[in-house]
Coordinates of N, CA and C in Angstrom, one line a residue:
M198 N 0.8 -1.2 0.0 CA 0.0 0.0 0.0 C 0.9 1.3 0.0
A199 N 0.6 2.2 -0.8 CA 1.3 3.4 -1.0 C 1.1 4.3 0.2
T200 N 2.2 4.9 0.7 CA 2.1 5.8 1.9 C 2.4 7.2 1.4
P201 N 1.4 8.1 1.4 CA 1.6 9.5 0.9 C 2.5 10.2 1.9
V202 N 3.2 11.2 1.4 CA 4.1 12.0 2.3 C 3.9 13.5 1.8
R203 N 3.8 14.4 2.8 CA 3.8 15.8 2.5 C 5.1 16.4 3.1
I204 N 5.8 17.2 2.3 CA 6.9 17.9 2.8 C 6.7 19.4 2.4
G205 N 6.4 20.2 3.4 CA 6.1 21.6 3.2 C 4.8 21.7 2.3
N206 N 4.9 22.4 1.2 CA 3.7 22.5 0.3 C 3.7 21.5 -0.8
R207 N 4.6 20.5 -0.8 CA 4.7 19.5 -1.8 C 4.1 18.1 -1.3
S208 N 3.3 17.5 -2.0 CA 2.7 16.2 -1.7 C 3.2 15.2 -2.6
F209 N 3.5 14.0 -2.1 CA 4.0 12.9 -2.8 C 3.1 11.7 -2.6
K210 N 2.8 11.0 -3.6 CA 1.9 9.8 -3.5 C 2.5 8.7 -2.7
T211 N 3.8 8.6 -2.8 CA 4.5 7.5 -2.1 C 5.8 8.0 -1.4
K212 N 6.3 7.2 -0.5 CA 7.6 7.5 0.2 C 8.7 7.5 -0.9
K213 N 8.5 6.5 -1.8 CA 9.6 6.4 -2.9 C 9.6 7.7 -3.7
A214 N 8.5 8.3 -4.0 CA 8.4 9.5 -4.8 C 9.1 10.7 -4.0
A215 N 8.8 10.7 -2.7 CA 9.5 11.7 -1.9 C 11.0 11.5 -1.8
T216 N 11.4 10.3 -1.7 CA 12.8 9.9 -1.6 C 13.5 10.3 -2.9
D217 N 12.8 10.0 -4.1 CA 13.4 10.4 -5.4 C 13.6 11.9 -5.5
A218 N 12.6 12.7 -5.0 CA 12.7 14.1 -5.1 C 13.9 14.6 -4.3
C219 N 14.1 14.0 -3.1 CA 15.2 14.4 -2.3 C 16.6 14.1 -2.9
R220 N 16.6 12.9 -3.5 CA 17.8 12.5 -4.2 C 18.1 13.4 -5.4
E221 N 17.1 13.8 -6.1 CA 17.2 14.7 -7.3 C 17.8 16.0 -6.8
I222 N 17.4 16.6 -5.7 CA 17.9 17.8 -5.2 C 19.4 17.6 -4.8
R223 N 19.6 16.6 -4.0 CA 21.0 16.3 -3.6 C 21.9 16.1 -4.7
D224 N 21.5 15.4 -5.8 CA 22.4 15.2 -6.9 C 22.7 16.4 -7.8
R225 N 21.9 17.5 -7.6 CA 22.2 18.7 -8.3 C 23.4 19.4 -7.7
Y226 N 23.9 19.0 -6.6 CA 25.0 19.6 -5.9 C 26.1 18.6 -5.7
P227 N 26.9 18.4 -6.8 CA 27.9 17.3 -6.7 C 29.2 17.7 -5.9
G228 N 29.3 18.9 -5.5 CA 30.5 19.2 -4.6 C 31.5 20.1 -5.3
D229 N 32.2 20.9 -4.4 CA 33.2 21.8 -4.9 C 34.5 21.0 -4.8
G230 N 35.6 21.6 -5.4 CA 36.9 21.0 -5.2 C 37.3 20.2 -6.5
P231 N 38.4 19.5 -6.4 CA 38.9 18.8 -7.5 C 37.9 17.8 -8.1
E232 N 38.0 17.5 -9.4 CA 37.2 16.6 -10.0 C 37.6 15.2 -9.7
R233 N 37.2 14.7 -8.5 CA 37.5 13.4 -8.0 C 36.3 12.7 -7.5
P234 N 36.2 11.4 -7.4 CA 35.0 10.8 -6.8 C 34.8 11.3 -5.4
P235 N 33.5 11.4 -5.0 CA 33.2 11.9 -3.6 C 33.9 11.2 -2.5
E236 N 34.2 9.9 -2.6 CA 34.8 9.2 -1.5 C 36.3 9.7 -1.3
L237 N 36.8 10.4 -2.3 CA 38.2 10.9 -2.2 C 38.2 12.4 -1.7
N238 N 37.0 12.9 -1.6 CA 36.8 14.3 -1.2 C 36.0 14.4 0.1
P239 N 36.3 13.6 1.2 CA 35.5 13.7 2.4 C 35.4 15.1 2.9
G240 N 34.2 15.6 3.3 CA 34.1 16.9 3.9 C 33.9 18.0 2.9
L241 N 34.3 17.8 1.6 CA 34.1 18.9 0.6 C 32.6 18.9 0.3
G242 N 32.1 20.1 0.1 CA 30.7 20.2 -0.2 C 30.4 21.3 -1.1
Q243 N 29.1 21.4 -1.4 CA 28.6 22.5 -2.2 C 27.4 23.1 -1.6
R244 N 27.4 24.4 -1.4 CA 26.3 25.1 -0.8 C 25.0 25.0 -1.7
V245 N 23.9 24.7 -1.1 CA 22.6 24.7 -1.8 C 22.2 26.2 -2.0
D246 N 22.1 26.5 -3.3 CA 21.8 28.0 -3.6 C 20.5 28.3 -4.3
D247 N 19.8 27.3 -4.7 CA 18.5 27.5 -5.4 C 17.4 27.8 -4.3
P248 N 16.7 28.9 -4.4 CA 15.7 29.2 -3.4 C 14.7 28.1 -3.2
D249 N 14.2 27.5 -4.3 CA 13.2 26.4 -4.1 C 13.8 25.2 -3.4
D250 N 15.1 24.9 -3.7 CA 15.7 23.8 -3.0 C 15.9 24.1 -1.5
I251 N 16.3 25.3 -1.2 CA 16.5 25.7 0.1 C 15.2 25.6 0.9
A252 N 14.1 26.1 0.3 CA 12.8 26.0 1.0 C 12.4 24.6 1.2
F253 N 12.6 23.7 0.2 CA 12.2 22.3 0.4 C 13.1 21.7 1.5
I254 N 14.4 21.9 1.5 CA 15.2 21.2 2.5 C 14.9 21.8 3.9
H255 N 14.5 23.0 4.0 CA 14.1 23.6 5.3 C 12.9 22.9 5.8
D256 N 11.9 22.6 4.9 CA 10.7 21.9 5.3 C 11.1 20.4 5.6
L257 N 12.0 19.9 4.9 CA 12.4 18.5 5.1 C 13.1 18.3 6.5
V258 N 14.1 19.1 6.8 CA 14.7 19.0 8.1 C 13.8 19.2 9.3
A259 N 12.8 20.0 9.1 CA 11.8 20.2 10.2 C 11.0 18.9 10.5
L260 N 11.0 18.0 9.5 CA 10.3 16.7 9.8 C 11.2 15.7 10.5
H261 N 12.4 15.9 10.6 CA 13.4 15.0 11.3 C 12.9 14.7 12.7
P262 N 13.0 13.5 13.2 CA 12.5 13.2 14.6 C 13.4 14.0 15.6
E263 N 14.6 14.4 15.3 CA 15.4 15.2 16.2 C 15.6 16.6 15.5
A264 N 14.6 17.2 15.0 CA 14.7 18.4 14.2 C 15.3 19.6 15.1
E265 N 14.8 19.7 16.4 CA 15.3 20.7 17.2 C 16.9 20.6 17.4
E266 N 17.3 19.4 17.6 CA 18.8 19.2 17.7 C 19.5 19.5 16.4
K267 N 19.0 19.1 15.3 CA 19.6 19.3 14.0 C 19.7 20.8 13.7
I268 N 18.6 21.5 14.0 CA 18.5 22.9 13.6 C 19.4 23.7 14.6
G269 N 19.4 23.3 15.9 CA 20.2 24.0 16.9 C 20.0 25.5 17.0
A270 N 21.0 26.3 16.8 CA 20.9 27.7 17.0 C 20.2 28.4 15.9
G271 N 19.8 27.7 14.9 CA 19.1 28.3 13.7 C 19.8 28.0 12.4
I272 N 19.1 28.0 11.3 CA 19.6 27.6 10.0 C 20.2 28.8 9.3
K273 N 21.4 28.7 8.9 CA 22.1 29.7 8.0 C 22.0 29.3 6.6
G274 N 22.1 28.0 6.3 CA 22.0 27.4 5.0 C 22.1 25.9 5.0
F275 N 22.3 25.4 3.8 CA 22.4 23.9 3.6 C 23.6 23.7 2.7
V276 N 24.2 22.5 2.9 CA 25.3 22.1 2.1 C 25.1 20.6 1.8
V277 N 25.6 20.2 0.6 CA 25.6 18.7 0.3 C 27.1 18.4 0.3
R278 N 27.4 17.4 1.1 CA 28.8 16.9 1.1 C 28.9 15.5 1.5
V279 N 30.1 14.9 1.3 CA 30.3 13.5 1.7 C 30.2 13.4 3.2
N280 N 29.5 12.4 3.7 CA 29.3 12.1 5.1 C 30.7 12.0 5.8
E281 N 30.9 12.8 6.8 CA 32.2 12.9 7.5 C 32.5 11.6 8.3
N282 N 31.4 10.8 8.6 CA 31.6 9.5 9.3 C 32.1 8.4 8.4
G283 N 32.2 8.7 7.1 CA 32.8 7.7 6.2 C 31.9 6.6 5.8
F284 N 30.7 6.8 5.6 CA 29.7 5.8 5.1 C 29.8 5.6 3.6
G285 N 31.0 5.1 3.2 CA 31.2 4.7 1.8 C 31.0 5.8 0.8
G286 N 31.4 7.0 1.1 CA 31.3 8.1 0.2 C 29.9 8.7 0.0
T287 N 29.0 8.4 0.9 CA 27.6 8.8 0.8 C 27.6 10.3 0.9
R288 N 26.9 10.9 0.0 CA 26.7 12.4 0.0 C 25.4 12.7 0.8
C289 N 25.4 13.7 1.6 CA 24.3 14.0 2.5 C 24.0 15.5 2.6
F290 N 22.8 15.8 3.1 CA 22.5 17.1 3.4 C 23.0 17.5 4.8
Y291 N 23.6 18.7 4.9 CA 24.0 19.2 6.2 C 23.3 20.5 6.4
V292 N 22.9 20.8 7.7 CA 22.4 22.1 8.1 C 23.6 22.9 8.5
E293 N 23.8 24.0 8.0 CA 24.8 25.0 8.5 C 24.0 25.9 9.4
R294 N 24.5 26.0 10.7 CA 23.8 26.8 11.7 C 24.4 28.2 11.8
V295 N 23.6 29.1 12.3 CA 24.0 30.5 12.4 C 25.2 30.6 13.4
D296 N 25.5 29.7 14.3 CA 26.6 29.8 15.2 C 27.9 29.2 14.6
G297 N 27.8 28.8 13.3 CA 29.0 28.2 12.6 C 29.2 26.7 12.7
S298 N 28.3 26.1 13.5 CA 28.4 24.6 13.5 C 27.5 24.0 12.4
S299 N 27.6 22.7 12.2 CA 26.8 22.1 11.2 C 26.4 20.7 11.7
A300 N 25.4 20.1 11.0 CA 24.9 18.8 11.4 C 24.4 18.1 10.1
E301 N 24.8 16.8 10.0 CA 24.3 16.0 8.9 C 22.9 15.5 9.3
F302 N 22.0 15.4 8.3 CA 20.7 14.8 8.6 C 20.3 13.8 7.5
S303 N 19.6 12.8 7.9 CA 19.2 11.7 6.9 C 17.8 12.1 6.4
F304 N 17.7 12.3 5.0 CA 16.4 12.6 4.4 C 15.5 11.4 4.5
P305 N 16.0 10.1 4.3 CA 15.1 9.0 4.5 C 14.5 8.9 5.9
L306 N 15.2 9.3 6.9 CA 14.6 9.3 8.2 C 13.6 10.4 8.3
C307 N 13.8 11.5 7.7 CA 12.8 12.6 7.7 C 11.5 12.1 7.0
I308 N 11.7 11.4 5.9 CA 10.5 10.9 5.1 C 9.8 9.9 5.9
D309 N 10.5 8.9 6.5 CA 9.8 7.9 7.3 C 9.1 8.5 8.5
H310 N 9.7 9.5 9.2 CA 9.0 10.1 10.3 C 7.8 10.9 9.9
A311 N 7.9 11.6 8.8 CA 6.8 12.3 8.2 C 5.6 11.4 7.9
A312 N 5.9 10.3 7.2 CA 4.9 9.4 6.8 C 4.2 8.8 8.0
A313 N 4.9 8.4 9.1 CA 4.3 7.9 10.3 C 3.5 8.9 11.0
E314 N 4.0 10.2 11.1 CA 3.2 11.2 11.7 C 1.9 11.6 11.0
Q315 N 2.1 11.6 9.7 CA 0.9 12.0 8.8 C -0.1 10.9 8.7
A316 N 0.3 9.7 9.0 CA -0.7 8.6 8.9 C -1.5 8.5 10.2
S317 N -1.0 9.1 11.3 CA -1.7 9.0 12.5 C -2.7 10.1 12.8

């Protein structure tokens, strides 16, 4: 059975459709730095600069089960970069906070949490 998901003002008929939309945004930001595979550029990233992408990711992180912790002092912007914990070169969304710190967040976790919350 399909599980619909709403992220901000966007509705998706399935969790897969929401996941695909997140991947599409993430993949538009391949990273700054030398032209090398992401696993060889840990920590290098690319700032999300499209206003629609920024608004979508802002709505997405708000759905995270630990949103308050991820957002922290407030959102300055978003970056896509290789996960610093070394999960096989996986590129992730990071919240850049107004205090200069940052935090990685899992968009699949945001989608799963949103689907569960919206179903109840």
